[in-house]
mmCIF file of C-alpha atoms in Angstrom:
data_model
loop_
_atom_site.group_PDB
_atom_site.id
_atom_site.type_symbol
_atom_site.label_atom_id
_atom_site.label_comp_id
_atom_site.label_asym_id
_atom_site.label_seq_id
_atom_site.Cartn_x
_atom_site.Cartn_y
_atom_site.Cartn_z
ATOM 1 C CA MET A 1 23.205 18.968 11.237
ATOM 2 C CA THR A 2 22.390 22.257 9.525
ATOM 3 C CA LEU A 3 19.238 24.211 8.719
ATOM 4 C CA GLN A 4 19.836 23.486 5.053
ATOM 5 C CA GLN A 5 19.922 19.749 5.722
ATOM 6 C CA LEU A 6 16.730 19.944 7.780
ATOM 7 C CA HIS A 7 15.007 21.890 4.998
ATOM 8 C CA GLN A 8 16.121 19.273 2.489
ATOM 9 C CA VAL A 9 14.829 16.249 4.432
ATOM 10 C CA ILE A 10 11.517 18.054 5.100
ATOM 11 C CA THR A 11 11.146 18.584 1.338
ATOM 12 C CA ILE A 12 11.922 14.899 0.707
ATOM 13 C CA ALA A 13 9.307 13.866 3.282
ATOM 14 C CA GLU A 14 6.659 16.158 1.796
ATOM 15 C CA SER A 15 7.448 15.140 -1.784
ATOM 16 C CA ARG A 16 7.638 11.397 -0.966
ATOM 17 C CA SER A 17 9.993 11.174 -3.904
ATOM 18 C CA MET A 18 13.735 11.746 -4.090
ATOM 19 C CA ASN A 19 13.372 12.762 -7.729
ATOM 20 C CA GLU A 20 10.658 15.316 -6.989
ATOM 21 C CA ALA A 21 12.584 16.724 -4.011
ATOM 22 C CA SER A 22 15.693 17.000 -6.181
ATOM 23 C CA ARG A 23 13.723 18.996 -8.749
ATOM 24 C CA LYS A 24 12.251 21.352 -6.130
ATOM 25 C CA LEU A 25 15.570 21.950 -4.376
ATOM 26 C CA PHE A 26 17.760 22.115 -7.510
ATOM 27 C CA VAL A 27 20.047 19.568 -5.892
ATOM 28 C CA SER A 28 21.183 16.280 -7.466
ATOM 29 C CA GLN A 29 19.733 13.032 -6.131
ATOM 30 C CA PRO A 30 23.169 11.702 -5.074
ATOM 31 C CA ASN A 31 23.722 14.834 -2.992
ATOM 32 C CA LEU A 32 20.310 14.466 -1.336
ATOM 33 C CA SER A 33 20.983 10.808 -0.620
ATOM 34 C CA ALA A 34 24.282 11.823 0.991
ATOM 35 C CA VAL A 35 22.463 14.362 3.191
ATOM 36 C CA VAL A 36 20.013 11.692 4.361
ATOM 37 C CA ARG A 37 22.869 9.259 5.124
ATOM 38 C CA GLU A 38 24.729 11.911 7.115
ATOM 39 C CA LEU A 39 21.672 12.754 9.199
ATOM 40 C CA GLU A 40 20.831 9.100 9.790
ATOM 41 C CA GLU A 41 24.393 8.420 10.922
ATOM 42 C CA GLU A 42 24.391 11.491 13.166
ATOM 43 C CA THR A 43 21.029 10.730 14.780
ATOM 44 C CA GLY A 44 21.369 6.960 14.864
ATOM 45 C CA ILE A 45 17.937 6.402 13.305
ATOM 46 C CA THR A 46 16.539 5.446 9.928
ATOM 47 C CA ILE A 47 14.522 8.403 8.616
ATOM 48 C CA PHE A 48 13.276 6.994 5.310
ATOM 49 C CA ILE A 49 12.536 3.610 3.825
ATOM 50 C CA ARG A 50 13.220 3.610 0.095
ATOM 51 C CA SER A 51 11.299 1.427 -2.354
ATOM 52 C CA ASN A 52 10.347 1.324 -6.021
ATOM 53 C CA ARG A 53 7.185 3.218 -5.119
ATOM 54 C CA GLY A 54 9.002 6.137 -3.513
ATOM 55 C CA ILE A 55 10.026 7.331 -0.068
ATOM 56 C CA VAL A 56 8.233 6.369 3.165
ATOM 57 C CA LEU A 57 8.935 7.821 6.611
ATOM 58 C CA THR A 58 9.705 5.417 9.442
ATOM 59 C CA PRO A 59 8.021 6.082 12.829
ATOM 60 C CA GLU A 60 11.326 7.530 14.065
ATOM 61 C CA GLY A 61 11.539 9.545 10.848
ATOM 62 C CA GLU A 62 8.081 11.039 11.393
ATOM 63 C CA GLU A 63 9.114 12.188 14.863
ATOM 64 C CA PHE A 64 12.381 13.607 13.530
ATOM 65 C CA ILE A 65 10.602 15.517 10.732
ATOM 66 C CA GLY A 66 8.162 16.946 13.291
ATOM 67 C CA TYR A 67 11.024 18.374 15.323
ATOM 68 C CA ALA A 68 12.842 19.512 12.166
ATOM 69 C CA LYS A 69 9.785 21.498 11.058
ATOM 70 C CA GLN A 70 9.640 23.250 14.428
ATOM 71 C CA VAL A 71 13.311 24.255 14.159
ATOM 72 C CA VAL A 72 12.917 25.554 10.600
ATOM 73 C CA GLU A 73 9.695 27.420 11.428
ATOM 74 C CA GLN A 74 11.358 29.002 14.475
ATOM 75 C CA TYR A 75 14.229 30.151 12.262
ATOM 76 C CA HIS A 76 11.801 31.659 9.744
ATOM 77 C CA LEU A 77 10.077 33.534 12.590
ATOM 78 C CA LEU A 78 13.413 34.952 13.751
ATOM 79 C CA GLU A 79 14.408 35.796 10.185
ATOM 80 C CA SER A 80 11.151 37.562 9.380
ATOM 81 C CA ARG A 81 11.172 39.545 12.641
ATOM 82 C CA TYR A 82 14.818 40.548 12.922
ATOM 83 C CA ILE A 83 16.510 40.046 9.545
ATOM 84 C CA SER A 84 13.955 40.582 6.794
ATOM 85 C CA SER A 85 12.794 43.909 8.199
ATOM 86 C CA ALA A 86 11.205 44.866 4.897
ATOM 87 C CA SER A 87 8.884 41.856 4.955
ATOM 88 C CA LYS A 88 5.313 42.152 6.210
ATOM 89 C CA LYS A 89 4.291 41.288 9.745
ATOM 90 C CA LYS A 90 2.274 38.103 10.032
ATOM 91 C CA PHE A 91 -0.909 37.233 11.885
ATOM 92 C CA SER A 92 -2.411 33.756 11.707
ATOM 93 C CA VAL A 93 -5.306 32.080 13.505
ATOM 94 C CA SER A 94 -6.379 28.425 13.567
ATOM 95 C CA MET A 95 -9.873 27.430 14.629
ATOM 96 C CA GLN A 96 -12.526 24.813 14.777
ATOM 97 C CA HIS A 97 -15.347 25.537 12.326
ATOM 98 C CA TYR A 98 -16.755 28.729 13.868
ATOM 99 C CA THR A 99 -18.339 31.398 11.666
ATOM 100 C CA PHE A 100 -18.108 33.974 14.465
ATOM 101 C CA ALA A 101 -14.342 33.407 14.660
ATOM 102 C CA VAL A 102 -14.026 33.969 10.910
ATOM 103 C CA LYS A 103 -16.154 37.124 11.185
ATOM 104 C CA ALA A 104 -13.893 38.438 13.959
ATOM 105 C CA PHE A 105 -10.896 37.726 11.734
ATOM 106 C CA VAL A 106 -12.524 39.706 8.916
ATOM 107 C CA GLU A 107 -13.069 42.636 11.261
ATOM 108 C CA VAL A 108 -9.407 42.563 12.314
ATOM 109 C CA VAL A 109 -8.223 42.599 8.700
ATOM 110 C CA LYS A 110 -10.516 45.534 7.922
ATOM 111 C CA ALA A 111 -9.390 47.444 11.010
ATOM 112 C CA VAL A 112 -5.644 46.907 10.545
ATOM 113 C CA GLY A 113 -5.405 46.823 6.762
ATOM 114 C CA MET A 114 -3.264 44.605 4.570
ATOM 115 C CA GLU A 115 -0.442 46.979 3.748
ATOM 116 C CA GLU A 116 1.739 45.970 6.707
ATOM 117 C CA TYR A 117 0.362 42.512 7.521
ATOM 118 C CA GLU A 118 0.208 39.137 5.859
ATOM 119 C CA PHE A 119 -2.839 37.261 7.203
ATOM 120 C CA ALA A 120 -3.721 33.574 7.392
ATOM 121 C CA VAL A 121 -6.757 31.749 8.782
ATOM 122 C CA HIS A 122 -7.000 27.970 9.145
ATOM 123 C CA GLU A 123 -10.384 26.315 9.737
ATOM 124 C CA THR A 124 -9.275 22.818 10.599
ATOM 125 C CA GLN A 125 -9.490 19.769 12.850
ATOM 126 C CA THR A 126 -9.135 20.085 16.619
ATOM 127 C CA ASN A 127 -5.740 18.403 16.868
ATOM 128 C CA GLN A 128 -4.400 20.556 14.021
ATOM 129 C CA VAL A 129 -5.508 23.710 15.837
ATOM 130 C CA ILE A 130 -3.371 22.660 18.813
ATOM 131 C CA GLU A 131 -0.440 21.661 16.605
ATOM 132 C CA ASN A 132 -0.518 24.942 14.663
ATOM 133 C CA VAL A 133 -0.278 26.954 17.886
ATOM 134 C CA ARG A 134 2.402 24.669 19.299
ATOM 135 C CA ASN A 135 4.490 25.099 16.133
ATOM 136 C CA MET A 136 3.632 28.825 16.046
ATOM 137 C CA LYS A 137 2.154 28.497 12.592
ATOM 138 C CA SER A 138 -0.741 30.354 14.229
ATOM 139 C CA GLU A 139 -0.561 32.799 17.105
ATOM 140 C CA LEU A 140 -3.998 31.797 18.433
ATOM 141 C CA GLY A 141 -6.278 28.768 18.199
ATOM 142 C CA ILE A 142 -10.040 28.876 18.793
ATOM 143 C CA LEU A 143 -11.814 25.842 20.292
ATOM 144 C CA PHE A 144 -14.086 24.817 23.163
ATOM 145 C CA LEU A 145 -13.984 22.860 26.394
ATOM 146 C CA SER A 146 -16.805 21.000 28.112
ATOM 147 C CA LYS A 147 -17.115 18.808 31.193
ATOM 148 C CA PHE A 148 -16.631 15.819 28.905
ATOM 149 C CA ASN A 149 -13.472 16.825 27.008
ATOM 150 C CA GLU A 150 -11.752 19.245 29.406
ATOM 151 C CA ALA A 151 -9.513 16.798 31.279
ATOM 152 C CA VAL A 152 -8.197 15.212 28.076
ATOM 153 C CA LEU A 153 -7.671 18.474 26.191
ATOM 154 C CA GLN A 154 -6.079 20.271 29.142
ATOM 155 C CA LYS A 155 -3.571 17.415 29.400
ATOM 156 C CA LEU A 156 -2.896 17.778 25.676
ATOM 157 C CA PHE A 157 -2.479 21.552 26.054
ATOM 158 C CA LYS A 158 0.110 21.027 28.770
ATOM 159 C CA GLU A 159 2.027 18.485 26.682
ATOM 160 C CA ASN A 160 2.129 20.942 23.762
ATOM 161 C CA ASP A 161 3.086 24.024 25.792
ATOM 162 C CA VAL A 162 -0.130 25.893 25.073
ATOM 163 C CA ILE A 163 -2.502 27.652 27.472
ATOM 164 C CA PHE A 164 -6.295 27.873 27.225
ATOM 165 C CA GLU A 165 -7.922 31.247 27.939
ATOM 166 C CA GLU A 166 -11.714 31.303 28.226
ATOM 167 C CA LEU A 167 -13.633 33.862 26.150
ATOM 168 C CA PHE A 168 -17.212 33.096 27.144
ATOM 169 C CA THR A 169 -19.595 30.305 28.136
ATOM 170 C CA CYS A 170 -22.695 29.368 26.154
ATOM 171 C CA ASP A 171 -25.431 26.747 26.023
ATOM 172 C CA THR A 172 -25.941 24.085 23.354
ATOM 173 C CA TYR A 173 -28.102 24.904 20.351
ATOM 174 C CA VAL A 174 -29.447 22.939 17.394
ATOM 175 C CA TYR A 175 -28.270 24.520 14.150
ATOM 176 C CA LEU A 176 -30.467 23.792 11.106
ATOM 177 C CA TRP A 177 -31.969 25.478 8.073
ATOM 178 C CA LYS A 178 -35.169 27.465 8.448
ATOM 179 C CA GLY A 179 -37.094 25.056 6.232
ATOM 180 C CA HIS A 180 -36.459 22.175 8.638
ATOM 181 C CA PRO A 181 -39.656 20.747 10.218
ATOM 182 C CA LEU A 182 -38.348 21.612 13.703
ATOM 183 C CA ALA A 183 -36.926 25.057 12.923
ATOM 184 C CA GLN A 184 -39.865 26.974 14.388
ATOM 185 C CA ARG A 185 -39.743 25.217 17.784
ATOM 186 C CA ASP A 186 -38.795 27.205 20.874
ATOM 187 C CA VAL A 187 -36.808 24.205 22.159
ATOM 188 C CA ILE A 188 -35.794 20.909 20.512
ATOM 189 C CA SER A 189 -35.079 17.639 22.318
ATOM 190 C CA MET A 190 -32.658 14.892 21.320
ATOM 191 C CA LYS A 191 -35.628 12.533 20.944
ATOM 192 C CA GLU A 192 -37.218 14.826 18.362
ATOM 193 C CA LEU A 193 -33.969 14.861 16.383
ATOM 194 C CA GLN A 194 -33.654 11.075 16.103
ATOM 195 C CA GLU A 195 -35.131 10.829 12.604
ATOM 196 C CA TYR A 196 -32.822 13.503 11.160
ATOM 197 C CA PRO A 197 -29.104 13.107 10.334
ATOM 198 C CA CYS A 198 -26.664 14.637 12.788
ATOM 199 C CA LEU A 199 -23.825 16.401 10.939
ATOM 200 C CA VAL A 200 -20.349 16.313 12.483
ATOM 201 C CA PHE A 201 -16.970 17.594 11.378
ATOM 202 C CA GLU A 202 -14.472 14.896 10.441
ATOM 203 C CA GLN A 203 -11.412 14.753 12.729
ATOM 204 C CA GLY A 204 -9.226 12.493 10.566
ATOM 205 C CA LYS A 205 -6.866 10.095 12.305
ATOM 206 C CA ASN A 206 -7.638 11.815 15.631
ATOM 207 C CA ASN A 207 -11.337 10.960 15.378
ATOM 208 C CA SER A 208 -11.787 10.555 19.145
ATOM 209 C CA PHE A 209 -14.942 11.656 20.960
ATOM 210 C CA TYR A 210 -12.755 14.097 22.885
ATOM 211 C CA PHE A 211 -11.718 15.910 19.691
ATOM 212 C CA ALA A 212 -15.284 16.340 18.392
ATOM 213 C CA GLU A 213 -16.352 19.903 17.587
ATOM 214 C CA GLU A 214 -19.952 19.144 18.520
ATOM 215 C CA MET A 215 -21.489 18.619 21.931
ATOM 216 C CA LYS A 216 -22.846 15.192 22.961
ATOM 217 C CA SER A 217 -20.243 13.349 20.891
ATOM 218 C CA THR A 218 -20.897 10.060 22.742
ATOM 219 C CA TYR A 219 -24.653 10.099 22.139
ATOM 220 C CA GLU A 220 -25.871 7.084 20.128
ATOM 221 C CA TYR A 221 -27.185 8.830 17.031
ATOM 222 C CA LYS A 222 -29.531 6.918 14.777
ATOM 223 C CA LYS A 223 -28.230 8.781 11.711
ATOM 224 C CA MET A 224 -24.905 10.565 11.311
ATOM 225 C CA ILE A 225 -22.942 12.150 8.458
ATOM 226 C CA HIS A 226 -19.324 13.331 8.638
ATOM 227 C CA ALA A 227 -18.278 16.408 6.659
ATOM 228 C CA ASP A 228 -15.016 18.289 6.122
ATOM 229 C CA ASP A 229 -16.128 21.901 5.743
ATOM 230 C CA ARG A 230 -18.892 24.325 6.659
ATOM 231 C CA ALA A 231 -20.135 24.839 3.098
ATOM 232 C CA THR A 232 -20.814 21.118 2.708
ATOM 233 C CA MET A 233 -22.486 20.992 6.104
ATOM 234 C CA LEU A 234 -24.825 23.853 5.188
ATOM 235 C CA ASN A 235 -25.714 22.073 1.948
ATOM 236 C CA LEU A 236 -26.520 18.892 3.862
ATOM 237 C CA MET A 237 -28.762 20.836 6.220
ATOM 238 C CA VAL A 238 -30.855 21.970 3.257
ATOM 239 C CA GLY A 239 -30.687 18.814 1.184
ATOM 240 C CA LEU A 240 -31.233 16.241 3.933
ATOM 241 C CA ASN A 241 -32.759 18.219 6.813
ATOM 242 C CA GLY A 242 -29.557 17.627 8.711
ATOM 243 C CA TYR A 243 -28.549 19.455 11.883
ATOM 244 C CA THR A 244 -25.574 20.001 14.104
ATOM 245 C CA LEU A 245 -25.116 20.970 17.751
ATOM 246 C CA CYS A 246 -23.349 24.277 18.255
ATOM 247 C CA SER A 247 -22.825 27.358 20.408
ATOM 248 C CA GLY A 248 -25.836 29.189 19.005
ATOM 249 C CA ILE A 249 -23.639 32.057 17.832
ATOM 250 C CA ILE A 250 -24.528 32.326 14.158
ATOM 251 C CA CYS A 251 -23.399 34.867 11.600
ATOM 252 C CA GLU A 252 -25.915 35.864 8.959
ATOM 253 C CA GLU A 253 -23.403 38.216 7.315
ATOM 254 C CA LEU A 254 -21.293 35.226 6.238
ATOM 255 C CA ASN A 255 -23.695 32.245 6.173
ATOM 256 C CA GLY A 256 -26.840 34.051 5.047
ATOM 257 C CA ASN A 257 -30.200 34.196 6.818
ATOM 258 C CA ASP A 258 -31.462 30.747 5.804
ATOM 259 C CA TYR A 259 -30.358 29.075 9.042
ATOM 260 C CA ALA A 260 -31.510 29.105 12.651
ATOM 261 C CA ALA A 261 -30.173 28.159 16.090
ATOM 262 C CA VAL A 262 -32.767 26.645 18.440
ATOM 263 C CA PRO A 263 -32.019 25.849 22.115
ATOM 264 C CA LEU A 264 -31.437 22.154 22.866
ATOM 265 C CA ALA A 265 -33.573 20.770 25.702
ATOM 266 C CA GLU A 266 -30.667 18.689 27.041
ATOM 267 C CA SER A 267 -28.249 21.624 26.871
ATOM 268 C CA GLU A 268 -24.699 21.429 28.213
ATOM 269 C CA LYS A 269 -22.304 24.321 28.773
ATOM 270 C CA MET A 270 -19.585 25.079 26.232
ATOM 271 C CA ARG A 271 -16.532 27.091 27.326
ATOM 272 C CA ILE A 272 -15.300 28.727 24.151
ATOM 273 C CA GLY A 273 -11.808 30.158 24.288
ATOM 274 C CA TYR A 274 -8.443 30.498 22.620
ATOM 275 C CA ILE A 275 -5.121 28.793 23.081
ATOM 276 C CA ARG A 276 -1.771 30.548 22.873
ATOM 277 C CA HIS A 277 1.801 29.356 23.111
ATOM 278 C CA LYS A 278 2.961 29.249 26.724
ATOM 279 C CA GLY A 279 6.173 31.176 26.135
ATOM 280 C CA ILE A 280 4.860 33.960 23.892
ATOM 281 C CA LYS A 281 2.890 37.086 24.774
ATOM 282 C CA VAL A 282 -0.163 37.808 22.635
ATOM 283 C CA SER A 283 0.618 40.511 20.073
ATOM 284 C CA PRO A 284 -1.361 43.779 19.851
ATOM 285 C CA ILE A 285 -3.226 42.508 16.784
ATOM 286 C CA GLY A 286 -3.902 39.245 18.633
ATOM 287 C CA GLU A 287 -5.350 41.230 21.531
ATOM 288 C CA LEU A 288 -7.601 43.111 19.092
ATOM 289 C CA TYR A 289 -8.833 39.792 17.704
ATOM 290 C CA VAL A 290 -9.532 38.486 21.226
ATOM 291 C CA ASP A 291 -11.477 41.649 22.125
ATOM 292 C CA ILE A 292 -13.677 41.245 19.042
ATOM 293 C CA LEU A 293 -14.239 37.567 19.839
ATOM 294 C CA LYS A 294 -15.395 38.395 23.356
ATOM 295 C CA LYS A 295 -18.091 40.638 21.926
ATOM 296 C CA SER A 296 -19.320 37.700 19.807
ATOM 297 C CA GLY A 297 -20.302 35.609 22.820
ATOM 298 C CA LYS A 298 -24.016 36.247 22.810
ATOM 299 C CA PRO A 299 -26.095 33.457 21.205
ATOM 300 C CA LEU A 300 -29.074 34.562 19.114
#
């Protein structure tokens, strides 16, 4: 098999249509079909199931495409570093939904400038953070460990060849808008929060308690709303007096000063850190980002 063939089957999988893939690749459908047949014969698996409604990956095909993407991405990394010397250097970070991590990213961009670097930041689901670092789509991934999720996530880190490095430890805080009836309390208990909706970030198909971005994921909440992004969550805090459980590290420069972090009575420790690929040393710009993150670890 060749890199070109791998690129072609990845495009077919992403397009879910032989016709669409043919258009994108400027290759005839018969030629693409021949490529698929050759790969299926070589690997001994069926990659796609074809129907009148398009192309569907088989379970074996999904696994094959996953490996194919890693090979192609590795080649692009080699090409950009050693062949395309004129191209910009790249720095990418994936993270759970942390404003302080975005702020640190902003500071790195300002410090380094955009003339030599191409930057990318991915605020995404927990499993995707791990996958992006494993595939080296991102150099670093920002997430947290607790007594509850550590054993499961550490096992997952090992399976994906990534290493967790702790940045700082913090307590659990209730994050809500300043107009919330409980916002002026010195401490808030879980019992006091029962009548208000708990806001949690959606984790997609990996919606396990262990992948939750919020503490106390197994608590039996009376009211709960899932959201996909921080902007929506902030709107729900104002519109429905919702709240979420977080690190207490808030960023008024990015989110505004309409929100507050109040200590949770039943606090548990969060170990916030970053993951990196086991076989790759953190770059100088990655080290700068880590240094800025470490300075963020002081809850308000």
